[in-house]
Amino acid sequence: MSRLAETLANIPLATLSIMIVCCVVYMYQFFVDPPMHHYTMCPRLVIYMSEYYRFITSSLFHGSIMHIGMNMMSTMAIGSSLEKRIGSLAMATTILWGIQLTSSIYTFISWLLYITIGYEHLMNQHSVGFSGVIFQLAVLEANLSPDRTRSVFGFVNVSSKMYPWALLVILQFVMPQISFLGHLSGILIGTMQSHGSLNIFFPSDEYLKDSEQKTSLAFIVRQPSFVSTPEAGTGLGRRREGSAGLFAEVGGSIALFVKNVCEALKVMIFGRGEG
């Protein structure tokens, strides 16, 4: 078995499937070269021209070979880790709803800024790529991870729950041309899903387990890369503290991140000191 085949064999089914879909779409882009502005996310065209298909196409299309390469590597790493924890059916529903929900909140925030403060740039901006969903998956993976802290490029340690927020800020400084709102939308959806605020959209653990026993899904369940729903459940959406608890946790995580950054800068400027 070649190294590529071995790598693909180790990727869980739902993660591998969305990677294949994105790659097939990019092959279509490469050989047909369709007008990209017909498929990008543009809130104004979604709201006023009812081009709702952009909710889906904007996540599956990519701007360049480097763009899709980076996104697929991130999907493979984050998606594989998450899917092995929650199972393939939960992962599939998370991705499918994630594509629509991240695009929806992106459009809503753009419209809200436009009608409240007259900020029109985001309404007319065209964006594309799967990274919004990747950030959603990163939030879920970080919340389920047993590791309490993670290192951000070896620069500063942050809590696992704060890790996606740290990436959001740092990547924006390193690559200012990327879509900040697209990534932020993914983080918001991931945070709401992990707190149970979006449970209405997602099937229960019991339903997922029952579905795996149905003959209609037997072919999918028999695939070697299929991951069954854990007996203990997915662990998603169990916390129901309400909006107050959600905002308190996010606020506390942001405060901790700022503290860690300040401490890191202090060490870089003044040194660690003695003792």
mmCIF file of C-alpha atoms in Angstrom, residues 26-274:
data_model
loop_
_atom_site.group_PDB
_atom_site.id
_atom_site.type_symbol
_atom_site.label_atom_id
_atom_site.label_comp_id
_atom_site.label_asym_id
_atom_site.label_seq_id
_atom_site.Cartn_x
_atom_site.Cartn_y
_atom_site.Cartn_z
ATOM 1 C CA TYR A 26 -11.933 22.421 -7.556
ATOM 2 C CA MET A 27 -11.228 20.133 -10.532
ATOM 3 C CA TYR A 28 -14.376 21.566 -12.107
ATOM 4 C CA GLN A 29 -13.029 25.053 -11.425
ATOM 5 C CA PHE A 30 -9.639 24.171 -12.875
ATOM 6 C CA PHE A 31 -10.858 22.627 -16.132
ATOM 7 C CA VAL A 32 -14.018 24.677 -16.787
ATOM 8 C CA ASP A 33 -12.926 27.976 -15.185
ATOM 9 C CA PRO A 34 -16.431 29.233 -14.318
ATOM 10 C CA PRO A 35 -16.951 32.847 -13.184
ATOM 11 C CA MET A 36 -16.124 32.703 -9.478
ATOM 12 C CA HIS A 37 -18.381 35.620 -8.573
ATOM 13 C CA HIS A 38 -21.355 33.392 -9.435
ATOM 14 C CA TYR A 39 -20.525 31.047 -6.557
ATOM 15 C CA THR A 40 -19.020 33.203 -3.816
ATOM 16 C CA MET A 41 -20.725 34.367 -0.629
ATOM 17 C CA CYS A 42 -22.069 37.884 -1.147
ATOM 18 C CA PRO A 43 -24.671 38.923 1.457
ATOM 19 C CA ARG A 44 -26.239 41.572 -0.758
ATOM 20 C CA LEU A 45 -26.909 39.075 -3.546
ATOM 21 C CA VAL A 46 -28.241 36.521 -1.071
ATOM 22 C CA ILE A 47 -30.639 38.957 0.624
ATOM 23 C CA TYR A 48 -31.821 41.117 -2.256
ATOM 24 C CA MET A 49 -31.469 38.701 -5.199
ATOM 25 C CA SER A 50 -32.476 35.550 -3.261
ATOM 26 C CA GLU A 51 -29.383 33.668 -4.434
ATOM 27 C CA TYR A 52 -29.500 31.254 -1.504
ATOM 28 C CA TYR A 53 -27.471 28.624 -3.352
ATOM 29 C CA ARG A 54 -24.431 30.699 -2.389
ATOM 30 C CA PHE A 55 -24.788 29.357 1.161
ATOM 31 C CA ILE A 56 -23.528 26.026 -0.201
ATOM 32 C CA THR A 57 -21.330 26.902 -3.174
ATOM 33 C CA SER A 58 -19.288 29.474 -1.252
ATOM 34 C CA SER A 59 -18.092 26.753 1.140
ATOM 35 C CA LEU A 60 -17.221 24.218 -1.565
ATOM 36 C CA PHE A 61 -15.411 26.505 -4.019
ATOM 37 C CA HIS A 62 -11.866 27.774 -3.409
ATOM 38 C CA GLY A 63 -9.787 30.614 -4.772
ATOM 39 C CA SER A 64 -6.512 28.814 -5.600
ATOM 40 C CA ILE A 65 -4.634 25.538 -5.330
ATOM 41 C CA MET A 66 -2.888 26.835 -2.200
ATOM 42 C CA HIS A 67 -6.240 27.842 -0.723
ATOM 43 C CA ILE A 68 -7.827 24.419 -1.125
ATOM 44 C CA GLY A 69 -4.572 22.682 -0.157
ATOM 45 C CA MET A 70 -4.374 24.472 3.198
ATOM 46 C CA ASN A 71 -8.082 23.996 3.875
ATOM 47 C CA MET A 72 -8.041 20.281 3.060
ATOM 48 C CA MET A 73 -5.004 19.651 5.244
ATOM 49 C CA SER A 74 -6.737 21.452 8.094
ATOM 50 C CA THR A 75 -9.939 19.502 7.440
ATOM 51 C CA MET A 76 -8.028 16.230 7.480
ATOM 52 C CA ALA A 77 -6.322 17.004 10.790
ATOM 53 C CA ILE A 78 -9.203 18.605 12.682
ATOM 54 C CA GLY A 79 -12.009 16.612 11.067
ATOM 55 C CA SER A 80 -10.348 13.237 11.605
ATOM 56 C CA SER A 81 -9.732 13.951 15.275
ATOM 57 C CA LEU A 82 -13.299 15.163 15.832
ATOM 58 C CA GLU A 83 -14.987 12.401 13.854
ATOM 59 C CA LYS A 84 -13.176 9.698 15.820
ATOM 60 C CA ARG A 85 -14.702 11.222 18.961
ATOM 61 C CA ILE A 86 -18.290 11.783 17.825
ATOM 62 C CA GLY A 87 -18.822 9.243 15.030
ATOM 63 C CA SER A 88 -19.380 9.554 11.279
ATOM 64 C CA LEU A 89 -23.120 10.287 11.318
ATOM 65 C CA ALA A 90 -22.749 13.111 13.835
ATOM 66 C CA MET A 91 -19.818 14.439 11.823
ATOM 67 C CA ALA A 92 -21.806 14.359 8.589
ATOM 68 C CA THR A 93 -24.751 16.261 10.075
ATOM 69 C CA THR A 94 -22.367 18.733 11.708
ATOM 70 C CA ILE A 95 -20.695 19.479 8.373
ATOM 71 C CA LEU A 96 -23.934 19.696 6.391
ATOM 72 C CA TRP A 97 -25.598 22.032 8.880
ATOM 73 C CA GLY A 98 -22.324 23.870 9.441
ATOM 74 C CA ILE A 99 -22.113 24.863 5.783
ATOM 75 C CA GLN A 100 -25.565 26.444 5.954
ATOM 76 C CA LEU A 101 -25.379 27.921 9.453
ATOM 77 C CA THR A 102 -21.962 29.573 9.072
ATOM 78 C CA SER A 103 -23.125 31.167 5.820
ATOM 79 C CA SER A 104 -26.383 32.269 7.474
ATOM 80 C CA ILE A 105 -24.717 33.987 10.420
ATOM 81 C CA TYR A 106 -22.160 35.551 8.057
ATOM 82 C CA THR A 107 -25.011 37.062 6.073
ATOM 83 C CA PHE A 108 -26.906 38.136 9.201
ATOM 84 C CA ILE A 109 -23.912 39.939 10.759
ATOM 85 C CA SER A 110 -23.162 41.709 7.465
ATOM 86 C CA TRP A 111 -26.788 42.860 7.189
ATOM 87 C CA LEU A 112 -26.919 43.896 10.858
ATOM 88 C CA LEU A 113 -23.823 46.080 10.541
ATOM 89 C CA TYR A 114 -25.277 47.627 7.395
ATOM 90 C CA ILE A 115 -28.654 48.607 8.855
ATOM 91 C CA THR A 116 -27.291 49.745 12.239
ATOM 92 C CA ILE A 117 -24.120 51.695 11.433
ATOM 93 C CA GLY A 118 -24.238 51.857 7.651
ATOM 94 C CA TYR A 119 -21.142 49.671 7.185
ATOM 95 C CA GLU A 120 -21.643 48.400 3.643
ATOM 96 C CA HIS A 121 -18.300 46.733 2.848
ATOM 97 C CA LEU A 122 -19.247 43.277 4.110
ATOM 98 C CA MET A 123 -22.560 43.351 2.245
ATOM 99 C CA ASN A 124 -20.729 43.675 -1.075
ATOM 100 C CA GLN A 125 -17.691 41.547 -0.259
ATOM 101 C CA HIS A 126 -17.237 38.212 -2.056
ATOM 102 C CA SER A 127 -15.720 35.354 -0.048
ATOM 103 C CA VAL A 128 -15.174 31.680 -0.725
ATOM 104 C CA GLY A 129 -13.764 28.586 0.963
ATOM 105 C CA PHE A 130 -14.403 25.877 3.554
ATOM 106 C CA SER A 131 -12.503 27.608 6.353
ATOM 107 C CA GLY A 132 -15.634 28.836 8.141
ATOM 108 C CA VAL A 133 -16.746 25.245 8.695
ATOM 109 C CA ILE A 134 -13.178 24.293 9.646
ATOM 110 C CA PHE A 135 -13.274 26.848 12.476
ATOM 111 C CA GLN A 136 -16.627 25.433 13.584
ATOM 112 C CA LEU A 137 -15.082 21.951 13.718
ATOM 113 C CA ALA A 138 -12.024 23.343 15.516
ATOM 114 C CA VAL A 139 -14.230 24.736 18.287
ATOM 115 C CA LEU A 140 -16.012 21.409 18.744
ATOM 116 C CA GLU A 141 -12.750 19.464 18.711
ATOM 117 C CA ALA A 142 -11.166 21.827 21.231
ATOM 118 C CA ASN A 143 -14.168 21.559 23.570
ATOM 119 C CA LEU A 144 -14.023 17.764 23.494
ATOM 120 C CA SER A 145 -10.254 17.528 23.806
ATOM 121 C CA PRO A 146 -8.855 16.181 27.102
ATOM 122 C CA ASP A 147 -5.927 18.618 26.795
ATOM 123 C CA ARG A 148 -6.477 21.707 28.916
ATOM 124 C CA THR A 149 -3.988 23.956 27.070
ATOM 125 C CA ARG A 150 -2.473 24.209 23.604
ATOM 126 C CA SER A 151 0.453 26.078 22.144
ATOM 127 C CA VAL A 152 -0.214 28.622 19.405
ATOM 128 C CA PHE A 153 2.742 28.264 17.015
ATOM 129 C CA GLY A 154 5.014 27.927 20.055
ATOM 130 C CA PHE A 155 4.379 31.566 20.934
ATOM 131 C CA VAL A 156 1.864 31.397 23.743
ATOM 132 C CA ASN A 157 -0.138 28.733 25.577
ATOM 133 C CA VAL A 158 -3.882 29.164 25.689
ATOM 134 C CA SER A 159 -6.733 27.054 27.008
ATOM 135 C CA SER A 160 -8.008 24.490 24.517
ATOM 136 C CA LYS A 161 -11.369 26.253 24.336
ATOM 137 C CA MET A 162 -9.613 29.516 23.494
ATOM 138 C CA TYR A 163 -7.387 27.971 20.814
ATOM 139 C CA PRO A 164 -9.707 28.708 17.828
ATOM 140 C CA TRP A 165 -10.032 32.344 18.967
ATOM 141 C CA ALA A 166 -6.259 32.655 19.150
ATOM 142 C CA LEU A 167 -5.933 31.233 15.640
ATOM 143 C CA LEU A 168 -8.582 33.682 14.430
ATOM 144 C CA VAL A 169 -6.562 36.681 15.640
ATOM 145 C CA ILE A 170 -3.101 35.448 14.669
ATOM 146 C CA LEU A 171 -4.080 34.257 11.184
ATOM 147 C CA GLN A 172 -5.708 37.609 10.515
ATOM 148 C CA PHE A 173 -2.425 39.370 11.290
ATOM 149 C CA VAL A 174 -0.374 36.912 9.213
ATOM 150 C CA MET A 175 -2.814 36.827 6.279
ATOM 151 C CA PRO A 176 -4.951 39.996 6.445
ATOM 152 C CA GLN A 177 -6.637 39.204 3.120
ATOM 153 C CA ILE A 178 -8.527 36.217 4.520
ATOM 154 C CA SER A 179 -12.163 36.498 5.597
ATOM 155 C CA PHE A 180 -12.219 37.435 9.275
ATOM 156 C CA LEU A 181 -16.012 37.339 9.400
ATOM 157 C CA GLY A 182 -16.103 33.927 7.711
ATOM 158 C CA HIS A 183 -13.810 32.463 10.364
ATOM 159 C CA LEU A 184 -15.639 34.272 13.168
ATOM 160 C CA SER A 185 -18.950 32.861 11.910
ATOM 161 C CA GLY A 186 -17.541 29.353 12.176
ATOM 162 C CA ILE A 187 -16.372 29.970 15.742
ATOM 163 C CA LEU A 188 -19.768 31.352 16.750
ATOM 164 C CA ILE A 189 -21.638 28.393 15.267
ATOM 165 C CA GLY A 190 -19.226 25.920 16.866
ATOM 166 C CA THR A 191 -19.595 27.628 20.238
ATOM 167 C CA MET A 192 -23.384 27.608 20.058
ATOM 168 C CA GLN A 193 -23.443 23.970 18.962
ATOM 169 C CA SER A 194 -21.141 22.864 21.772
ATOM 170 C CA HIS A 195 -23.401 24.626 24.306
ATOM 171 C CA GLY A 196 -26.573 23.002 22.972
ATOM 172 C CA SER A 197 -28.027 26.217 21.562
ATOM 173 C CA LEU A 198 -28.431 24.573 18.136
ATOM 174 C CA ASN A 199 -29.718 21.185 19.276
ATOM 175 C CA ILE A 200 -32.908 21.723 17.290
ATOM 176 C CA PHE A 201 -30.896 21.237 14.093
ATOM 177 C CA PHE A 202 -28.991 18.120 15.132
ATOM 178 C CA PRO A 203 -30.245 14.565 15.780
ATOM 179 C CA SER A 204 -29.936 13.129 19.265
ATOM 180 C CA ASP A 205 -27.325 10.514 20.156
ATOM 181 C CA GLU A 206 -30.094 7.905 20.485
ATOM 182 C CA TYR A 207 -31.373 8.685 16.988
ATOM 183 C CA LEU A 208 -27.862 8.374 15.551
ATOM 184 C CA LYS A 209 -27.362 4.982 17.212
ATOM 185 C CA ASP A 210 -30.746 3.755 15.964
ATOM 186 C CA SER A 211 -29.968 4.986 12.448
ATOM 187 C CA GLU A 212 -26.814 2.891 12.344
ATOM 188 C CA GLN A 213 -28.993 -0.215 12.712
ATOM 189 C CA LYS A 214 -31.221 0.600 9.728
ATOM 190 C CA THR A 215 -30.818 -1.481 6.599
ATOM 191 C CA SER A 216 -30.933 1.649 4.435
ATOM 192 C CA LEU A 217 -27.600 2.727 5.912
ATOM 193 C CA ALA A 218 -26.041 -0.735 6.057
ATOM 194 C CA PHE A 219 -23.745 -0.076 3.092
ATOM 195 C CA ILE A 220 -22.378 3.101 4.706
ATOM 196 C CA VAL A 221 -21.995 1.540 8.153
ATOM 197 C CA ARG A 222 -20.026 -1.379 6.686
ATOM 198 C CA GLN A 223 -17.357 0.894 5.238
ATOM 199 C CA PRO A 224 -13.971 0.412 6.964
ATOM 200 C CA SER A 225 -13.605 4.133 7.575
ATOM 201 C CA PHE A 226 -17.048 4.496 9.192
ATOM 202 C CA VAL A 227 -16.908 5.472 12.878
ATOM 203 C CA SER A 228 -19.841 4.365 15.024
ATOM 204 C CA THR A 229 -21.485 6.742 17.473
ATOM 205 C CA PRO A 230 -19.763 6.263 20.864
ATOM 206 C CA GLU A 231 -21.743 4.376 23.482
ATOM 207 C CA ALA A 232 -21.323 7.305 25.849
ATOM 208 C CA GLY A 233 -22.676 9.671 23.176
ATOM 209 C CA THR A 234 -21.065 12.386 21.105
ATOM 210 C CA GLY A 235 -20.624 14.842 23.971
ATOM 211 C CA LEU A 236 -21.959 17.659 21.790
ATOM 212 C CA GLY A 237 -24.646 20.071 22.941
ATOM 213 C CA ARG A 238 -24.902 18.706 26.470
ATOM 214 C CA ARG A 239 -24.295 21.952 28.314
ATOM 215 C CA ARG A 240 -27.396 24.101 28.606
ATOM 216 C CA GLU A 241 -26.399 26.975 30.849
ATOM 217 C CA GLY A 242 -28.213 29.353 28.552
ATOM 218 C CA SER A 243 -26.893 32.499 26.930
ATOM 219 C CA ALA A 244 -25.547 33.914 30.191
ATOM 220 C CA GLY A 245 -23.332 30.880 30.753
ATOM 221 C CA LEU A 246 -22.186 30.875 27.155
ATOM 222 C CA PHE A 247 -21.169 34.539 27.170
ATOM 223 C CA ALA A 248 -19.530 34.186 30.578
ATOM 224 C CA GLU A 249 -17.359 31.321 29.345
ATOM 225 C CA VAL A 250 -16.422 33.076 26.112
ATOM 226 C CA GLY A 251 -15.641 36.291 28.008
ATOM 227 C CA GLY A 252 -13.503 34.435 30.514
ATOM 228 C CA SER A 253 -11.609 32.672 27.744
ATOM 229 C CA ILE A 254 -10.923 35.956 25.956
ATOM 230 C CA ALA A 255 -9.670 37.533 29.199
ATOM 231 C CA LEU A 256 -7.353 34.580 29.796
ATOM 232 C CA PHE A 257 -6.040 34.805 26.232
ATOM 233 C CA VAL A 258 -5.285 38.515 26.590
ATOM 234 C CA LYS A 259 -3.507 37.837 29.888
ATOM 235 C CA ASN A 260 -1.352 35.113 28.308
ATOM 236 C CA VAL A 261 -0.440 37.332 25.360
ATOM 237 C CA CYS A 262 0.565 40.168 27.704
ATOM 238 C CA GLU A 263 2.720 37.791 29.743
ATOM 239 C CA ALA A 264 4.365 36.468 26.591
ATOM 240 C CA LEU A 265 5.149 39.999 25.388
ATOM 241 C CA LYS A 266 6.551 40.863 28.816
ATOM 242 C CA VAL A 267 8.913 37.888 28.653
ATOM 243 C CA MET A 268 9.982 38.773 25.104
ATOM 244 C CA ILE A 269 10.744 42.395 26.031
ATOM 245 C CA PHE A 270 12.077 42.167 29.596
ATOM 246 C CA GLY A 271 13.118 38.536 29.823
ATOM 247 C CA ARG A 272 12.049 35.959 32.367
ATOM 248 C CA GLY A 273 13.950 37.559 35.229
ATOM 249 C CA GLU A 274 15.716 35.636 37.972
#
